[in-house]
Amino acid sequence: MADSEKSSGKLKWLVIALLFVMAMVITGMGAYLFLGKNSTGAEQAAAFAPIEAPTPLFVKIAPFTVNLTGDDAAASRLLYLGLSLRVGDATTQTLLTDRMPQIRSRLLMLLSGKSAQELTSPEGKAKLAEDIKALFDKPLSEPQPTLALQEVLFTEFIVQ
């Protein structure tokens, strides 16, 4: 009988040790899952956080007045135009600001060849914006870095 008491005592301690190990494993798994969910939640919150757009850079070109071409010389038409150029980087912004006299000269040459009839329609204004953007395909200086010109924006546009 002493053997059976010793066996049952050892078995009892073995069961207690086994239960203790199982409790530790379950606790560890619970902690892993709980902490894993929190970090996943933080990652999801970061993924859905609003992304701030970079501040756009603009180069303002002061308004100017241009004589437009036309059939009747007595009834000359004028264009009063102000515009801004949206650029992609500070290098382009600095280069365009430094070369403003060249830019204004190119714009005056382009605009003086236009007629009032061309510029009064929405399609004509869109075409003019494309033509102005194309002016910057020709380098302003040698060597010139690639210009990051994104958009031509009309701030003032009066045909008289």
PDB file of C-alpha atoms in Angstrom:
ATOM      1  CA  MET A   1       0.000   0.000   0.000  1.00  0.00           C
ATOM      2  CA  ALA A   2       2.896   2.289   0.604  1.00  0.00           C
ATOM      3  CA  ASP A   3       3.820   1.939  -3.058  1.00  0.00           C
ATOM      4  CA  SER A   4       0.352   2.956  -4.173  1.00  0.00           C
ATOM      5  CA  GLU A   5       0.428   6.000  -1.839  1.00  0.00           C
ATOM      6  CA  LYS A   6       3.829   6.981  -3.205  1.00  0.00           C
ATOM      7  CA  SER A   7       2.550   6.493  -6.774  1.00  0.00           C
ATOM      8  CA  SER A   8      -0.579   8.503  -6.139  1.00  0.00           C
ATOM      9  CA  GLY A   9       1.516  11.252  -4.450  1.00  0.00           C
ATOM     10  CA  LYS A  10       3.877  11.380  -7.436  1.00  0.00           C
ATOM     11  CA  LEU A  11       0.935  11.299  -9.804  1.00  0.00           C
ATOM     12  CA  LYS A  12      -0.686  14.113  -7.859  1.00  0.00           C
ATOM     13  CA  TRP A  13       2.453  16.276  -8.160  1.00  0.00           C
ATOM     14  CA  LEU A  14       2.803  15.350 -11.810  1.00  0.00           C
ATOM     15  CA  VAL A  15      -0.788  16.459 -12.499  1.00  0.00           C
ATOM     16  CA  ILE A  16      -0.210  19.719 -10.586  1.00  0.00           C
ATOM     17  CA  ALA A  17       3.002  20.387 -12.530  1.00  0.00           C
ATOM     18  CA  LEU A  18       1.259  19.594 -15.814  1.00  0.00           C
ATOM     19  CA  LEU A  19      -1.634  21.928 -14.933  1.00  0.00           C
ATOM     20  CA  PHE A  20       0.856  24.644 -13.976  1.00  0.00           C
ATOM     21  CA  VAL A  21       2.700  24.305 -17.301  1.00  0.00           C
ATOM     22  CA  MET A  22      -0.597  24.367 -19.230  1.00  0.00           C
ATOM     23  CA  ALA A  23      -1.698  27.482 -17.304  1.00  0.00           C
ATOM     24  CA  MET A  24       1.578  29.210 -18.192  1.00  0.00           C
ATOM     25  CA  VAL A  25       1.222  28.281 -21.870  1.00  0.00           C
ATOM     26  CA  ILE A  26      -2.361  29.553 -21.950  1.00  0.00           C
ATOM     27  CA  THR A  27      -1.323  32.773 -20.169  1.00  0.00           C
ATOM     28  CA  GLY A  28       1.521  33.282 -22.639  1.00  0.00           C
ATOM     29  CA  MET A  29      -0.757  32.708 -25.621  1.00  0.00           C
ATOM     30  CA  GLY A  30      -3.337  35.110 -24.184  1.00  0.00           C
ATOM     31  CA  ALA A  31      -0.700  37.792 -23.631  1.00  0.00           C
ATOM     32  CA  TYR A  32       0.650  37.294 -27.155  1.00  0.00           C
ATOM     33  CA  LEU A  33      -2.785  37.575 -28.716  1.00  0.00           C
ATOM     34  CA  PHE A  34      -3.758  40.548 -26.573  1.00  0.00           C
ATOM     35  CA  LEU A  35      -0.549  42.480 -27.248  1.00  0.00           C
ATOM     36  CA  GLY A  36      -0.539  41.387 -30.871  1.00  0.00           C
ATOM     37  CA  LYS A  37      -4.026  42.849 -31.366  1.00  0.00           C
ATOM     38  CA  ASN A  38      -2.980  46.172 -29.848  1.00  0.00           C
ATOM     39  CA  SER A  39       0.042  46.507 -32.107  1.00  0.00           C
ATOM     40  CA  THR A  40      -2.057  45.498 -35.114  1.00  0.00           C
ATOM     41  CA  GLY A  41      -4.630  48.113 -34.080  1.00  0.00           C
ATOM     42  CA  ALA A  42      -1.891  50.725 -33.886  1.00  0.00           C
ATOM     43  CA  GLU A  43      -0.632  49.701 -37.313  1.00  0.00           C
ATOM     44  CA  GLN A  44      -4.149  49.882 -38.715  1.00  0.00           C
ATOM     45  CA  ALA A  45      -4.663  53.303 -37.144  1.00  0.00           C
ATOM     46  CA  ALA A  46      -1.416  54.473 -38.720  1.00  0.00           C
ATOM     47  CA  ALA A  47      -2.490  53.059 -42.081  1.00  0.00           C
ATOM     48  CA  PHE A  48      -5.791  54.946 -41.967  1.00  0.00           C
ATOM     49  CA  ALA A  49      -4.338  58.173 -40.572  1.00  0.00           C
ATOM     50  CA  PRO A  50      -4.886  61.097 -42.935  1.00  0.00           C
ATOM     51  CA  ILE A  51      -1.900  61.715 -45.162  1.00  0.00           C
ATOM     52  CA  GLU A  52      -0.943  65.353 -45.308  1.00  0.00           C
ATOM     53  CA  ALA A  53      -0.370  66.580 -48.832  1.00  0.00           C
ATOM     54  CA  PRO A  54       2.782  68.595 -49.380  1.00  0.00           C
ATOM     55  CA  THR A  55       2.311  72.341 -49.589  1.00  0.00           C
ATOM     56  CA  PRO A  56       2.150  73.359 -53.252  1.00  0.00           C
ATOM     57  CA  LEU A  57       4.772  75.748 -54.571  1.00  0.00           C
ATOM     58  CA  PHE A  58       3.781  78.607 -56.865  1.00  0.00           C
ATOM     59  CA  VAL A  59       5.629  81.185 -58.919  1.00  0.00           C
ATOM     60  CA  LYS A  60       3.510  84.297 -59.358  1.00  0.00           C
ATOM     61  CA  ILE A  61       3.924  86.251 -62.560  1.00  0.00           C
ATOM     62  CA  ALA A  62       2.855  89.871 -62.200  1.00  0.00           C
ATOM     63  CA  PRO A  63      -0.080  90.902 -64.419  1.00  0.00           C
ATOM     64  CA  PHE A  64       0.652  92.566 -67.736  1.00  0.00           C
ATOM     65  CA  THR A  65      -1.231  93.979 -70.694  1.00  0.00           C
ATOM     66  CA  VAL A  66      -0.688  92.809 -74.271  1.00  0.00           C
ATOM     67  CA  ASN A  67      -2.005  94.063 -77.619  1.00  0.00           C
ATOM     68  CA  LEU A  68      -3.737  91.237 -79.462  1.00  0.00           C
ATOM     69  CA  THR A  69      -3.711  90.719 -83.215  1.00  0.00           C
ATOM     70  CA  GLY A  70      -6.864  91.320 -85.190  1.00  0.00           C
ATOM     71  CA  ASP A  71      -8.314  92.059 -88.607  1.00  0.00           C
ATOM     72  CA  ASP A  72      -9.217  95.651 -87.839  1.00  0.00           C
ATOM     73  CA  ALA A  73      -6.247  97.783 -86.751  1.00  0.00           C
ATOM     74  CA  ALA A  74      -8.561 100.597 -85.637  1.00  0.00           C
ATOM     75  CA  ALA A  75     -10.311  98.329 -83.141  1.00  0.00           C
ATOM     76  CA  SER A  76      -7.265  96.957 -81.362  1.00  0.00           C
ATOM     77  CA  ARG A  77      -7.952  94.514 -78.556  1.00  0.00           C
ATOM     78  CA  LEU A  78      -6.077  94.120 -75.290  1.00  0.00           C
ATOM     79  CA  LEU A  79      -5.404  91.192 -73.015  1.00  0.00           C
ATOM     80  CA  TYR A  80      -4.815  91.811 -69.319  1.00  0.00           C
ATOM     81  CA  LEU A  81      -3.301  88.637 -67.904  1.00  0.00           C
ATOM     82  CA  GLY A  82      -2.029  87.528 -64.527  1.00  0.00           C
ATOM     83  CA  LEU A  83      -0.903  83.993 -63.903  1.00  0.00           C
ATOM     84  CA  SER A  84       0.830  81.657 -61.499  1.00  0.00           C
ATOM     85  CA  LEU A  85       2.863  78.560 -62.242  1.00  0.00           C
ATOM     86  CA  ARG A  86       2.536  75.556 -59.936  1.00  0.00           C
ATOM     87  CA  VAL A  87       5.910  73.860 -59.636  1.00  0.00           C
ATOM     88  CA  GLY A  88       7.006  70.591 -58.091  1.00  0.00           C
ATOM     89  CA  ASP A  89      10.161  71.603 -56.265  1.00  0.00           C
ATOM     90  CA  ALA A  90      12.035  74.540 -54.755  1.00  0.00           C
ATOM     91  CA  THR A  91      14.800  74.339 -57.379  1.00  0.00           C
ATOM     92  CA  THR A  92      12.313  75.038 -60.163  1.00  0.00           C
ATOM     93  CA  GLN A  93      10.722  77.801 -58.112  1.00  0.00           C
ATOM     94  CA  THR A  94      14.089  79.503 -57.573  1.00  0.00           C
ATOM     95  CA  LEU A  95      15.143  79.137 -61.208  1.00  0.00           C
ATOM     96  CA  LEU A  96      11.887  80.606 -62.519  1.00  0.00           C
ATOM     97  CA  THR A  97      12.001  83.486 -60.044  1.00  0.00           C
ATOM     98  CA  ASP A  98      15.594  84.282 -61.019  1.00  0.00           C
ATOM     99  CA  ARG A  99      14.766  84.169 -64.751  1.00  0.00           C
ATOM    100  CA  MET A 100      11.539  86.188 -64.569  1.00  0.00           C
ATOM    101  CA  PRO A 101      12.554  88.797 -67.226  1.00  0.00           C
ATOM    102  CA  GLN A 102      13.160  85.981 -69.746  1.00  0.00           C
ATOM    103  CA  ILE A 103       9.855  84.355 -68.853  1.00  0.00           C
ATOM    104  CA  ARG A 104       7.918  87.615 -69.227  1.00  0.00           C
ATOM    105  CA  SER A 105       9.574  88.247 -72.603  1.00  0.00           C
ATOM    106  CA  ARG A 106       8.627  84.798 -73.870  1.00  0.00           C
ATOM    107  CA  LEU A 107       5.073  85.249 -72.629  1.00  0.00           C
ATOM    108  CA  LEU A 108       4.725  88.653 -74.318  1.00  0.00           C
ATOM    109  CA  MET A 109       5.965  87.220 -77.617  1.00  0.00           C
ATOM    110  CA  LEU A 110       3.508  84.329 -77.388  1.00  0.00           C
ATOM    111  CA  LEU A 111       0.514  86.422 -76.349  1.00  0.00           C
ATOM    112  CA  SER A 112       1.035  89.214 -78.883  1.00  0.00           C
ATOM    113  CA  GLY A 113       0.503  86.654 -81.652  1.00  0.00           C
ATOM    114  CA  LYS A 114      -2.928  85.638 -80.330  1.00  0.00           C
ATOM    115  CA  SER A 115      -6.297  87.062 -81.335  1.00  0.00           C
ATOM    116  CA  ALA A 116      -9.161  87.959 -79.026  1.00  0.00           C
ATOM    117  CA  GLN A 117     -11.335  85.408 -80.784  1.00  0.00           C
ATOM    118  CA  GLU A 118      -8.871  82.607 -79.921  1.00  0.00           C
ATOM    119  CA  LEU A 119      -8.729  83.501 -76.239  1.00  0.00           C
ATOM    120  CA  THR A 120     -12.389  84.040 -75.363  1.00  0.00           C
ATOM    121  CA  SER A 121     -13.501  80.399 -75.496  1.00  0.00           C
ATOM    122  CA  PRO A 122     -12.728  77.868 -72.734  1.00  0.00           C
ATOM    123  CA  GLU A 123     -10.916  75.714 -75.303  1.00  0.00           C
ATOM    124  CA  GLY A 124      -8.800  78.718 -76.296  1.00  0.00           C
ATOM    125  CA  LYS A 125      -7.808  79.324 -72.682  1.00  0.00           C
ATOM    126  CA  ALA A 126      -6.903  75.655 -72.226  1.00  0.00           C
ATOM    127  CA  LYS A 127      -4.816  75.794 -75.422  1.00  0.00           C
ATOM    128  CA  LEU A 128      -3.115  78.959 -74.161  1.00  0.00           C
ATOM    129  CA  ALA A 129      -2.214  77.203 -70.893  1.00  0.00           C
ATOM    130  CA  GLU A 130      -0.663  74.352 -72.920  1.00  0.00           C
ATOM    131  CA  ASP A 131       1.234  76.844 -75.104  1.00  0.00           C
ATOM    132  CA  ILE A 132       2.591  78.609 -72.026  1.00  0.00           C
ATOM    133  CA  LYS A 133       3.692  75.298 -70.542  1.00  0.00           C
ATOM    134  CA  ALA A 134       5.418  74.465 -73.847  1.00  0.00           C
ATOM    135  CA  LEU A 135       7.437  77.708 -73.571  1.00  0.00           C
ATOM    136  CA  PHE A 136       9.444  76.070 -70.822  1.00  0.00           C
ATOM    137  CA  ASP A 137      10.576  73.192 -73.036  1.00  0.00           C
ATOM    138  CA  LYS A 138      13.264  75.530 -74.361  1.00  0.00           C
ATOM    139  CA  PRO A 139      15.948  75.988 -71.654  1.00  0.00           C
ATOM    140  CA  LEU A 140      16.174  79.320 -69.854  1.00  0.00           C
ATOM    141  CA  SER A 141      19.872  78.784 -69.137  1.00  0.00           C
ATOM    142  CA  GLU A 142      22.638  76.403 -70.122  1.00  0.00           C
ATOM    143  CA  PRO A 143      22.902  73.913 -68.481  1.00  0.00           C
ATOM    144  CA  GLN A 144      19.448  73.877 -66.979  1.00  0.00           C
ATOM    145  CA  PRO A 145      18.067  71.293 -64.584  1.00  0.00           C
ATOM    146  CA  THR A 146      14.787  69.674 -65.548  1.00  0.00           C
ATOM    147  CA  LEU A 147      11.916  71.977 -64.665  1.00  0.00           C
ATOM    148  CA  ALA A 148       9.122  70.507 -62.577  1.00  0.00           C
ATOM    149  CA  LEU A 149       6.368  72.709 -64.020  1.00  0.00           C
ATOM    150  CA  GLN A 150       3.038  71.128 -63.143  1.00  0.00           C
ATOM    151  CA  GLU A 151       0.318  73.596 -64.049  1.00  0.00           C
ATOM    152  CA  VAL A 152      -0.398  77.049 -65.474  1.00  0.00           C
ATOM    153  CA  LEU A 153      -3.057  78.899 -63.489  1.00  0.00           C
ATOM    154  CA  PHE A 154      -4.750  82.078 -64.726  1.00  0.00           C
ATOM    155  CA  THR A 155      -5.306  84.487 -61.841  1.00  0.00           C
ATOM    156  CA  GLU A 156      -6.530  87.392 -63.985  1.00  0.00           C
ATOM    157  CA  PHE A 157      -7.827  87.186 -67.535  1.00  0.00           C
ATOM    158  CA  ILE A 158      -9.519  90.122 -69.240  1.00  0.00           C
ATOM    159  CA  VAL A 159      -9.933  90.561 -73.000  1.00  0.00           C
ATOM    160  CA  GLN A 160     -11.011  94.079 -73.921  1.00  0.00           C
TER     161      GLN A 160
END
